[in-house]
Amino acid sequence: MPADNMFVFTLPFDPSALTLEMLTAVLALGVLIMGIVVPRGSKHGLGWVSLLGILGIMAVAVSLWGDNRELLSGMYLLDNYALFWKITFLTAAALVILGCMRYVDDTGFQTEYYSLTVFATLGMMVMASAGDFITFYLGLELMTLSFVILVCFRKSDSKSVEAGIKYLLLAGMSSAVLLYGLSLIYGLTGSITILEVSRIIAMQPLSPALMLAVVMVIAGLGFKISAVPFHMWSPDVYEGAPTPVTAFLAVGSKAASLAIIVRLFIAGLPGIWEHWAMVIAILAAVTIIVGNLVAIPQTNIKRMLAYSSIAQAGYIMVGLVTATEAGIKGVMFYAFLYVFATMAAFTVVAYYYNVTGSDELKDYAGLAQRSPLMAAVMLVALLSMAGIPPLAGFAGKFYLFKTIVDGYLWLVFIGLIMSMVSVYYYLRVALVMYRDDPVDATPIKVSSPVAVTLIVATIATLVIGVYPGPLSEVVNNAAHTFFLH
């Protein structure tokens, strides 16, 4: 065939820009294929394969820092903002895989668990870089469907199956509401690209249809981050799901949803900021209050941590109110440190359940005598969530509340008062662990992977609290690139 008549296919973008996403997809499919090929008795190494793959992808992500560009006319955004979130998701995935290997090996479903965990991480990464509604929705559904399967992973446990059904139904409803809101925005602007929507809305007068669309988007994404009054699924799903899944759901799903909320509202809807800022502020206040007050009477530690997670979502929402670079920094900083405190607490809960078969708070009596490491890690994690200095949670809340002191002082007071309230139910756990005598005094031997997970999470919580400077500089740079598009 003459050279002039040869058909040459060229991609409309540089495929190297999607290196992280392609590597993550290859890892997920690779784990799935290995699980099919490898005999059942030889699948114990799939956890290590997944972990090493995640760590390798994280190293590639760090090497890509500073690569800021747009793909396909803004449909996919590559900037340090998205890259920071991707590193956060990969960190959470690495910790949850490392901390749950024994649990997953006991179930015998290593292939499904590890591949779905990586697929959920891929969905989160797509959400962080999404520059249009369709890309964002594809990432959201990939993450959500992976979590639906993981939540009902213990198919012989009625609570796990019930949690999976509840999550499937409510996630479907919230996605429908979200999708309707996005379609209204498309109908009003004629564009699905977030940056183009921002330019069009800035030139149009505010309409009731646009406010209805914004309310629907807030409702749909409010479900994903467990904001009140869209939080009712959280306690039941958190309690029924396998504890490692609960940890990843509390950290990963919330962080991914926050990443796209910032992109949608601060980059896509800055022209009507004065109309949605107060709505976000009120939602944040109600979420903080309800999460902390309802956590007080809980006797199941997973339900208590579920309501604590709801309150933490309220604190993070505070950073959205001002729609500034400082607010974005506060959201990213707190979300990153929240990964370590939450993973530490839930890893202790997961391992303790494997040993005792109980999630009841009263059964944690004397844990300090049975396992000093687990008790110490749980105490540090809970105090960090409460915002006690010099732990990371204090630095995170400081950055968040500093952004709203001038215009929303009432919200600062609510946050501070509720932080003091949270100390009560967090220290109640500490009292049970350190003051009460154990019913069974048999020492708990912590496996090496779990011990490494606990130590890494605790050291990170302490170091970020004592020396927040390096992370603060990284987050500053990431927040700055957010506004360069």
Phi, psi and omega in degrees: 000132179300150183298328183293334184263002181289137179270124180244121179264126178236137177288147180283006179207166179280114183297339179295341179292339181256028183305311184297315181295319180293319178297319180294318178296318179297319179297314181298313179292323179297316178297320180296316180292318178300321180295330178283321185281318185287139177300153185304321183285354184247019185270003183293341180276355182296328178297317180290323176299315179297316181296312180296323177297316179297317180296322177296317178296323178296321178296320177296319180300317179297323181291340181270002182302131181099355179273097184247117179198169177246144176246142173053052176057042175090006178289331180224122187253124176249110179210173181294334176299307179295322182295322178298316179295321180297321176296323177298315179296317180295323177298314179297318180296318180298317181293320183288326177291316181296322186277351186241011186301316181295317181299314182292321178299324180293329181283331182083006181248052183298317184302308183295316185296308185291320180293320179292326176298318179290322177297319177299320177297320177299317177300319177298319181295321177296320178298320183296327182260358184299128178249358176218169188293322184291315178299316178300316183291324177297315177297318180299315182288325175298316178295313185296314181295325176297318180291324178303315180291319181293324181298319179262035184297322178275081189291345177271355181259119184297325179296320181293318179295318178299317179298319180296319179294316178299315182294321180297312183294312183288325176295321177296318179295316181294323178295323178295316178297315179299315182295324178294319177297317178295322179292326175296317178298319177297317179297327182278332186249338182077015181219148174252358180275127188302314183292324177290321176301318179301316181293322182289317181296325179297336182261357182251150173288153180294135180237155178301326180296321179294319179294323176297319178298317180297317179298319180293320178295318178298318180295315181296315180281335175298326175298318184294327181261005179063040176280140176292136008262027182255028191255356194297339179286333191301306184301316182293317181291318180298321182288320185280330183289154171305139188302320176300324177292319177303317180298313182291325177294318181293326185265303188292308182299318180295316181295317180296319179294322177295322179300317181281331176298315178299316181295317183291315188273316184278326177268328186265331184233039180290337182293339178240031182306317184296343182269329180259347183296315181292326177299314178297319181297316180293317177300318179299315181297313181295321180296316178299315184293308183296315181303315183286319183289320182285340178290336187300311184277001185293137178252346175264126188293329178290323176292323177297317179291332176295313179291327174298320178296323176298315179297320179297324176298322177298317178299317183293326179298337178304324182292342181280339192299317185276344180055041181242171177298322179295323178294318178297320178300316180298318179298312183292318181299312183291321180298322182291313181289332179297330177303313186288316181295317182291317179296322178298311182297313183288332176293320175298314181297317181296314183291322180294324178294322178299326183277316189253339183075018183229144172246008182284139184299322183298333181281356175274005180303129176072020180300329180297332179278326183278325178209091180303325180296311181297319180295317181295317180295317178298319180297314180298317181297316182292320179293327176294317177298328179285344180086031180276126176288153004263034183278167188298326182301327179294314179297320181296314180292328177298313180295323180291310185287334179298330184285341186244008184301320186290315187255341186227056182298326180299324179289325176298315180297319178298316180298316181292317180296315181291332174296321177293323177296320182296332179302327182298307185282337174290316181289339175298322176295317180298319179298316179297319182290321188258332184267318186282154178272142181285145174290319176242114185272011181297126180299145178260118178272120182272129180292158185300313179301318179294318179299318178297317178301312182296317182292317180298313181297320181290316179298318179299318180298319180288315184293316180297325179290317183283323185225076183282355186307306182301313179296323179298320179293319178298315181294322177302315180295317180295318180294326179294319181291342180301326185264008183275349183282000000 
